[in-house]
Coordinates of C-alpha atoms and ligand atoms in Angstrom, one line a residue:
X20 CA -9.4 33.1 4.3
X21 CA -9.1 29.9 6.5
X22 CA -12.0 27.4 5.6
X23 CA -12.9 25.5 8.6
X24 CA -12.1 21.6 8.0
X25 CA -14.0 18.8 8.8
X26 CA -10.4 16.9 9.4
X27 CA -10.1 17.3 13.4
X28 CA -6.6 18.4 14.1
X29 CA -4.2 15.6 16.2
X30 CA -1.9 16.6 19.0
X31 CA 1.2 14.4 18.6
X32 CA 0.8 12.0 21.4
X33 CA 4.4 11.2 22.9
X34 CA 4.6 7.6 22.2
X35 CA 8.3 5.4 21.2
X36 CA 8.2 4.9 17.2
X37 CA 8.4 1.9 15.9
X38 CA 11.5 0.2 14.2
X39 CA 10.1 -2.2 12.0
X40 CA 12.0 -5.9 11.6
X41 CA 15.0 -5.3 9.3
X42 CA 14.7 -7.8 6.3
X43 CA 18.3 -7.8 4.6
X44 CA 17.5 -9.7 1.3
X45 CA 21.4 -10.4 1.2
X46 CA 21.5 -12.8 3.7
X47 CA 21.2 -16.3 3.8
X48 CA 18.1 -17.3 2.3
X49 CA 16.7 -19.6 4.5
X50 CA 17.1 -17.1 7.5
X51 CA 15.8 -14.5 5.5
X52 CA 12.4 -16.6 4.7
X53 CA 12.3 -17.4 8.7
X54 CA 12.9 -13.7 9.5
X55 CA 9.8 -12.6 7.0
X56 CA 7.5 -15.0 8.5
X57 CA 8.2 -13.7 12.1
X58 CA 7.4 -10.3 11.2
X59 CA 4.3 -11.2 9.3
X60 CA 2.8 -12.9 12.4
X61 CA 4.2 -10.2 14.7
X62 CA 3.6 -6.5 13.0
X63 CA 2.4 -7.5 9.7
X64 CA 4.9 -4.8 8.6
X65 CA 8.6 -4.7 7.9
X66 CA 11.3 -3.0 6.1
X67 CA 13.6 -4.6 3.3
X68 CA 17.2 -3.1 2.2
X69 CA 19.5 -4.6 -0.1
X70 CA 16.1 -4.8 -2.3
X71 CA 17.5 -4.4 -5.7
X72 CA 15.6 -2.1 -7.0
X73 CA 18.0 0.6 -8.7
X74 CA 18.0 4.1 -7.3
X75 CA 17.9 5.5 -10.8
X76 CA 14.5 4.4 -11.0
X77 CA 13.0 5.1 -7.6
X78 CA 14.5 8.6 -8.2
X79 CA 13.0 8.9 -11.9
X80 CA 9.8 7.6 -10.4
X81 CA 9.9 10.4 -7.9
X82 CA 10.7 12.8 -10.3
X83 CA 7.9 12.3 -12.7
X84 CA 5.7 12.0 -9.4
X85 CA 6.5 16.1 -8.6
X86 CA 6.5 17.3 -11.8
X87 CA 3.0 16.1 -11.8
X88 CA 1.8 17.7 -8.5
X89 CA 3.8 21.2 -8.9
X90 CA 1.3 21.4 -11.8
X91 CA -1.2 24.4 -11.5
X92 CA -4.5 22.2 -10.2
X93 CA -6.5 23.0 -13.1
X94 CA -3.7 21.4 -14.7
X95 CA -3.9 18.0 -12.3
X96 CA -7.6 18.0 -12.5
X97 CA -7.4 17.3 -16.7
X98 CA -5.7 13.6 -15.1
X99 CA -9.0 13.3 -12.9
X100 CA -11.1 12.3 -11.4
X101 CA -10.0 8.9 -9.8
X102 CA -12.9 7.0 -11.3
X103 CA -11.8 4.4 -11.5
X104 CA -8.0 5.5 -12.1
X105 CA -6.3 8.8 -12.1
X106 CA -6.1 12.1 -10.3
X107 CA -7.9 12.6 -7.0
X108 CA -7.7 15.0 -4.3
X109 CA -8.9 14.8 -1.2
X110 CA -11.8 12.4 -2.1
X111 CA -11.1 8.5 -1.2
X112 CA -13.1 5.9 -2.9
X113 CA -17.0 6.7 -3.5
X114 CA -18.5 7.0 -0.4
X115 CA -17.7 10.4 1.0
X116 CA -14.3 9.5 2.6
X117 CA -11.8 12.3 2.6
X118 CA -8.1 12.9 3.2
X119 CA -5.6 16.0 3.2
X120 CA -3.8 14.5 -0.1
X121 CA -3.6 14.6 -3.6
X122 CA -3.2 11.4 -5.5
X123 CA -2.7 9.1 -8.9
X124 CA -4.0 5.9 -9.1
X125 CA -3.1 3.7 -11.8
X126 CA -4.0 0.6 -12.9
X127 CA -0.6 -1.2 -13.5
X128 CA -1.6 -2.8 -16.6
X129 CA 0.3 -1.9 -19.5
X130 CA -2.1 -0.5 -21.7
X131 CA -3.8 1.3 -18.9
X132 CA -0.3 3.0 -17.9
X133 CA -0.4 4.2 -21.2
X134 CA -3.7 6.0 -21.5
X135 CA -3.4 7.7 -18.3
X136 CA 0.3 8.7 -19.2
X137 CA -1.7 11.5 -21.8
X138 CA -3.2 13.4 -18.9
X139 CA -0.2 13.2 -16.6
X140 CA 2.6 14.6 -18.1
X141 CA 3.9 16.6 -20.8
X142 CA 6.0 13.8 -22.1
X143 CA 3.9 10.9 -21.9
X144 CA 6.4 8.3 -23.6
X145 CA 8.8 9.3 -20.5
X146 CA 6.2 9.0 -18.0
X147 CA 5.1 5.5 -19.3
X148 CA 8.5 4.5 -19.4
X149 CA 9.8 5.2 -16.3
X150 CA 6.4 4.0 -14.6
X151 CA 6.3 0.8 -16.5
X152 CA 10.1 0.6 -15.4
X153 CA 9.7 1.0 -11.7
X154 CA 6.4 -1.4 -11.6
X155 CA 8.1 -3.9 -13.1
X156 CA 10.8 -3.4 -10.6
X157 CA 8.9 -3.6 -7.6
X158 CA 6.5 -6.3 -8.6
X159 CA 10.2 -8.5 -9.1
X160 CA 11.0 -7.6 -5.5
X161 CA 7.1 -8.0 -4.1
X162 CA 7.1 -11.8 -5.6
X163 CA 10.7 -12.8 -4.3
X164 CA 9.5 -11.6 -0.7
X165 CA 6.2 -13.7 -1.7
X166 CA 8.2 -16.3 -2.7
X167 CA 10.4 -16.4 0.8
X168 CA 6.8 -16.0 2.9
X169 CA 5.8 -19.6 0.9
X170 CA 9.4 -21.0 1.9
X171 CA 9.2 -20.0 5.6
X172 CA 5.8 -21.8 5.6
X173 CA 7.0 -24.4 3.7
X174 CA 3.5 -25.1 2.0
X175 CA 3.9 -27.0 -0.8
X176 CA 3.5 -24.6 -3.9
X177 CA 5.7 -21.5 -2.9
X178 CA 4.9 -19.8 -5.7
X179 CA 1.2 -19.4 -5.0
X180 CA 1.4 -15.5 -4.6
X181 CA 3.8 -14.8 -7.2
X182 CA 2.2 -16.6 -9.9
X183 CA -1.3 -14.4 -9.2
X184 CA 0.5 -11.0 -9.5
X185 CA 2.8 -12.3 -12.4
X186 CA -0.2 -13.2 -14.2
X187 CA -1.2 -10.9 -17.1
X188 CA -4.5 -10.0 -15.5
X189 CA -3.3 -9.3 -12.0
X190 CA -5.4 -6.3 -10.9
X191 CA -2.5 -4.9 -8.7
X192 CA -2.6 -0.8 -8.5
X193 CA 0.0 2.0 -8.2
X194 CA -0.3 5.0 -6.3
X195 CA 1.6 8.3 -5.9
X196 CA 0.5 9.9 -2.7
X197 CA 1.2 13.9 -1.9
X198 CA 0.4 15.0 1.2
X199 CA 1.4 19.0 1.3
X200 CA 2.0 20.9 4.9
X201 CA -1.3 21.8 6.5
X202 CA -2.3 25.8 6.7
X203 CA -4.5 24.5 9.9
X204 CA -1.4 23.2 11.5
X205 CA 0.4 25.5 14.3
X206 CA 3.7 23.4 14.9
X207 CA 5.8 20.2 14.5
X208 CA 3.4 18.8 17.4
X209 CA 0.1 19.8 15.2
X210 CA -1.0 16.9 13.2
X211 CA -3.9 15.8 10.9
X212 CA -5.0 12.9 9.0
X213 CA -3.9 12.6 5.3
X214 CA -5.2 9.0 4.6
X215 CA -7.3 7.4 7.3
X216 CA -7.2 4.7 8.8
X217 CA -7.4 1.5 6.9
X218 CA -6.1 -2.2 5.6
X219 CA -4.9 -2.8 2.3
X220 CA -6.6 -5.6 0.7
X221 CA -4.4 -7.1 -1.7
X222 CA -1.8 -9.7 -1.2
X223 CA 0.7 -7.3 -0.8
X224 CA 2.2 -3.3 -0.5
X225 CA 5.2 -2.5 -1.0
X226 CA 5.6 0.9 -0.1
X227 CA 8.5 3.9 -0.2
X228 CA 8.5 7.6 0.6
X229 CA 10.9 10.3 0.8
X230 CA 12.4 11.4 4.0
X231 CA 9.1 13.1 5.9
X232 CA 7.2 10.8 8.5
X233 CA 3.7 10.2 8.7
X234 CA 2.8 6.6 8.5
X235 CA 1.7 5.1 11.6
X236 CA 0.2 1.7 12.4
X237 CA -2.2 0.4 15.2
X238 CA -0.6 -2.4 17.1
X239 CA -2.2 -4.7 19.1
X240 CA -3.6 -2.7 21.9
X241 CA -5.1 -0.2 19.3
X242 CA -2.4 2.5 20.0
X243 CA -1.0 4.3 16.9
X244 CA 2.5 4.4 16.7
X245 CA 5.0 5.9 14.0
X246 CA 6.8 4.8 11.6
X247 CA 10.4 6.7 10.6
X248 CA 10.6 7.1 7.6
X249 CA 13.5 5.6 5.7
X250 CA 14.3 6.7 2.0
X251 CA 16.8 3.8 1.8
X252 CA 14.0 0.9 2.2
X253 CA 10.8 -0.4 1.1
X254 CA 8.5 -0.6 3.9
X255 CA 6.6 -4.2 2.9
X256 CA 3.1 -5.0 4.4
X257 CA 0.5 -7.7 4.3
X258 CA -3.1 -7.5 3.0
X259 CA -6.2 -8.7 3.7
X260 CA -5.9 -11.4 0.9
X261 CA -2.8 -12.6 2.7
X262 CA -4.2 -12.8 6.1
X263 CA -7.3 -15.1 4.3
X264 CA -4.7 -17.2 2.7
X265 CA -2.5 -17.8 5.9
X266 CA -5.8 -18.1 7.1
X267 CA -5.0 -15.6 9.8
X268 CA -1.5 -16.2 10.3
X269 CA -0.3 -13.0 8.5
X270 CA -1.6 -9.7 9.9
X271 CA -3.2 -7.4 7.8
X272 CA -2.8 -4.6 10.0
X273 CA -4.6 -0.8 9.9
X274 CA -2.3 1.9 9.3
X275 CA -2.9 5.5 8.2
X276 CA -1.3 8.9 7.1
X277 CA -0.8 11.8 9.0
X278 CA 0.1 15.2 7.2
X279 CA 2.6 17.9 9.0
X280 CA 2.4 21.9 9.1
X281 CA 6.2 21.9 7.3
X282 CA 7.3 19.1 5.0
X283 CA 5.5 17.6 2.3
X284 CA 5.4 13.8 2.1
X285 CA 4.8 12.1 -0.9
X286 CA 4.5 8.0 -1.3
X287 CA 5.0 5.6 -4.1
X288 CA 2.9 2.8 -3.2
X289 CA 2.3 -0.6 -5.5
X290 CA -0.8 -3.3 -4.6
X291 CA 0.1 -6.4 -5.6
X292 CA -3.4 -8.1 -6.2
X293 CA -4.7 -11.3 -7.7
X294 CA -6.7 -11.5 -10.7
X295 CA -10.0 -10.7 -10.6
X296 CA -11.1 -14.4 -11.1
X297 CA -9.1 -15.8 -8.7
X298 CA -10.3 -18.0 -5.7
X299 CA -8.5 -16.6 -2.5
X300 CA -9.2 -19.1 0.1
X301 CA -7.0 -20.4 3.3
X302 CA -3.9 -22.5 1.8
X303 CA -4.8 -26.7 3.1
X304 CA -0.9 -26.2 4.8
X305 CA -2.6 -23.2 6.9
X306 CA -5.8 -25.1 8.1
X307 CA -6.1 -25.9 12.3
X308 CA -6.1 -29.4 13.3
X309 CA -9.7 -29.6 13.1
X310 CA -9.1 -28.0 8.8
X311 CA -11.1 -25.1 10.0
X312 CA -11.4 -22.0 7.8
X313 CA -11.5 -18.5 9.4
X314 CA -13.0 -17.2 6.2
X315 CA -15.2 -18.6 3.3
X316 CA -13.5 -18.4 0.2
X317 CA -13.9 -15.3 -2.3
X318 CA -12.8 -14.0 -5.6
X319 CA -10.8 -10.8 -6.0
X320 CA -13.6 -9.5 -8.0
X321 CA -16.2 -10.3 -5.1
X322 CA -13.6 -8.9 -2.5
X323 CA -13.3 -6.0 -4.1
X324 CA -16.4 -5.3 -4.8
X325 CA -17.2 -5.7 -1.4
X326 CA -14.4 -3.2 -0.4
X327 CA -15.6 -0.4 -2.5
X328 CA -19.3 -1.0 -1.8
X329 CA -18.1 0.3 2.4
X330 CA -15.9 2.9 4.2
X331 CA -12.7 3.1 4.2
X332 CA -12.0 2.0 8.0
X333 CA -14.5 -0.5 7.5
X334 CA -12.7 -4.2 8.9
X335 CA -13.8 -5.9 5.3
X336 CA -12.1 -9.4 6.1
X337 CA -15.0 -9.5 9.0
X338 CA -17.6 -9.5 6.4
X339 CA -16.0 -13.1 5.1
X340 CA -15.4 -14.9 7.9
X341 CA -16.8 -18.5 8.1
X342 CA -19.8 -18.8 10.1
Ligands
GA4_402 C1 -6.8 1.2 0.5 C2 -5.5 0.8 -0.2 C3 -5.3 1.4 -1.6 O1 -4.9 2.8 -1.4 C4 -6.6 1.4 -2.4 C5 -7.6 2.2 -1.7 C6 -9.0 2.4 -2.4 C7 -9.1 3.8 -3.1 O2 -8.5 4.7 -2.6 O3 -9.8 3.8 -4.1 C8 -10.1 2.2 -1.3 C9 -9.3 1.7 0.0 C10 -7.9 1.2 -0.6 C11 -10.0 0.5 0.7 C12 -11.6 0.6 0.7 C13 -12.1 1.3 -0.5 C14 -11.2 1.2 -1.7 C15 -10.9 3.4 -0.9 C16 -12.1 2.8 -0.2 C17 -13.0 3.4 0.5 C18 -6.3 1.9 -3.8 C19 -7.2 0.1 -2.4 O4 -7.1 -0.8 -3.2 O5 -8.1 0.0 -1.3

């Protein structure tokens, strides 16, 4: 029996896909810090290679991912629900948004990691392990590229966003995203929305899927365009805390998932976020001439709040700015 979904389906519209700005962290670092700055301003998106991170653990990472959602879902459900952290699907949040996806969210805390490895996998100690291994990874690459962002600016403490996602308390998040082919879906032109539409607020998201498209983000004149996908590179964007603290000089910029009638995608996404005490106001080096603030300053914990209190393609940052 087909069950008639609320999720309208999406005709793919024939528009040019975007090649994000090319980040090679082996070059030169000064041009490298230049180039990341540019495609902050520009897309708020862009692509890194020569990242580092080993392909042994992006592939282990993977790994554990499908053993998880091959699971029979009574199985998946004993990791749910997603309240705060765990196993959800279809549900985003807590205020009736919904998405053709299954997902974990983790809290990447160590201890956190650990008690959510119990419902996940057969082998706990291996999933802990080779999550703990590929967070740690990432966050190393997510605060070097912070690091470059503060060069490029050149404001005086370049370490500003690295130091809140190194701290011990960051409240950054991990999430393994599986969105299986639609039943609804007729063809490769038959589309519908996995994850809607939506910033990230954290600092920073550093994000890498396997070889099936889907992610698409709304550029300036509000037309969605896709992303290829690129198994090779992490697809790095900025958040809403970012935007505040360049004081609008990053873009955090909507993006969403679509999901196919053929291929299954599945994402690894990590949130680099601040602690939840932390101030996040504009940096004095990002002030106009006239030291004019586009947004009063927060905490995390206020931000947050504030995010999960509203819909998913709520513009949140709007609900800050400075009067
Ligand atoms: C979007 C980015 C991350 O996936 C996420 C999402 C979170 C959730 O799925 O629980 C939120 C969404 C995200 C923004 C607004 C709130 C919170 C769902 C939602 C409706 C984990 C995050 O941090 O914010």
């Amino acid at each position: 029996m087909v069950v008639a979904s609320s999720n309208p389906i999406i005709k793919l519209e024939k528009v040019q896909p975007v090649e994000l700005p090319i980040i090679d962290l082996s070059r030169e670092r000064s041009e490298v810090s230049k180039q990341i700055v540019k495609a902050c301003e520009e897309y708020g998106f862009f692509k890194v290679i020569n990242h580092g991170v080993a392909e042994d653990i992006i592939t282990g990472m993977e790994e554990e991912a499908l053993n998880f959602f091959r699971k029979p879902p009574p199985e998946k459900q004993k990791a749910g629900p997603a309240n705060p952290y765990g196993y959800g699907c279809k549900n985003i949040g807590f205020n009736g948004d919904v998405g053709e996806l299954e997902y974990l969210l983790l809290h990447t805390n160590p201890v956190s990691i650990s008690q959510n490895s119990i419902s996940i996998s057969n082998d706990p100690n291996k999933f802990r392990t080779i999550t703990t291994a590929y967070i740690e990874s990432v966050k190393e690459l997510a605060c070097e590229i912070l690091e470059l962002m503060g060069e490029g600016l050149c404001v005086t403490d370049a370490s500003v966003w690295s130091r809140m996602i190194r701290d011990d308390d960051s409240d950054s998040l991990f999430r393994l995203n599986h969105y299986p082919p639609s039943d609804l879906l007729q063809g490769d032109d038959d589309l519908q929305v996995g994850f809607g539409e939506h910033t990230d607020p954290q600092i920073l998201t550093m994000l890498r899927s396997n070889d099936v498209g889907g992610l698409q983000i709304s550029v300036h004149d509000g037309m969605w365009v896709p992303v290829p996908p690129d198994p090779n590179a992490f697809c790095v964007n900025v958040g809403d805390v970012l935007q505040a603290m360049t004081n609008g000089r990053f873009l955090s910029v909507r993006h969403r998932a679509l999901t196919n009638s053929s291929r299954p995608r599945m994402s690894m996404a990590y949130f680099g976020a601040p602690p939840l005490h932390a101030r996040v106001e504009a940096l004095p080096e990002m002030l106009t001439g006239n030291g004019a603030s586009l947004y009063r300053p927060f905490t995390w914990a206020e931000y947050k709040k504030a995010a999960y209190t509203r819909r998913l393609r709520d513009s949140r940052l709007e609900f800050f700015r400075a009067c």
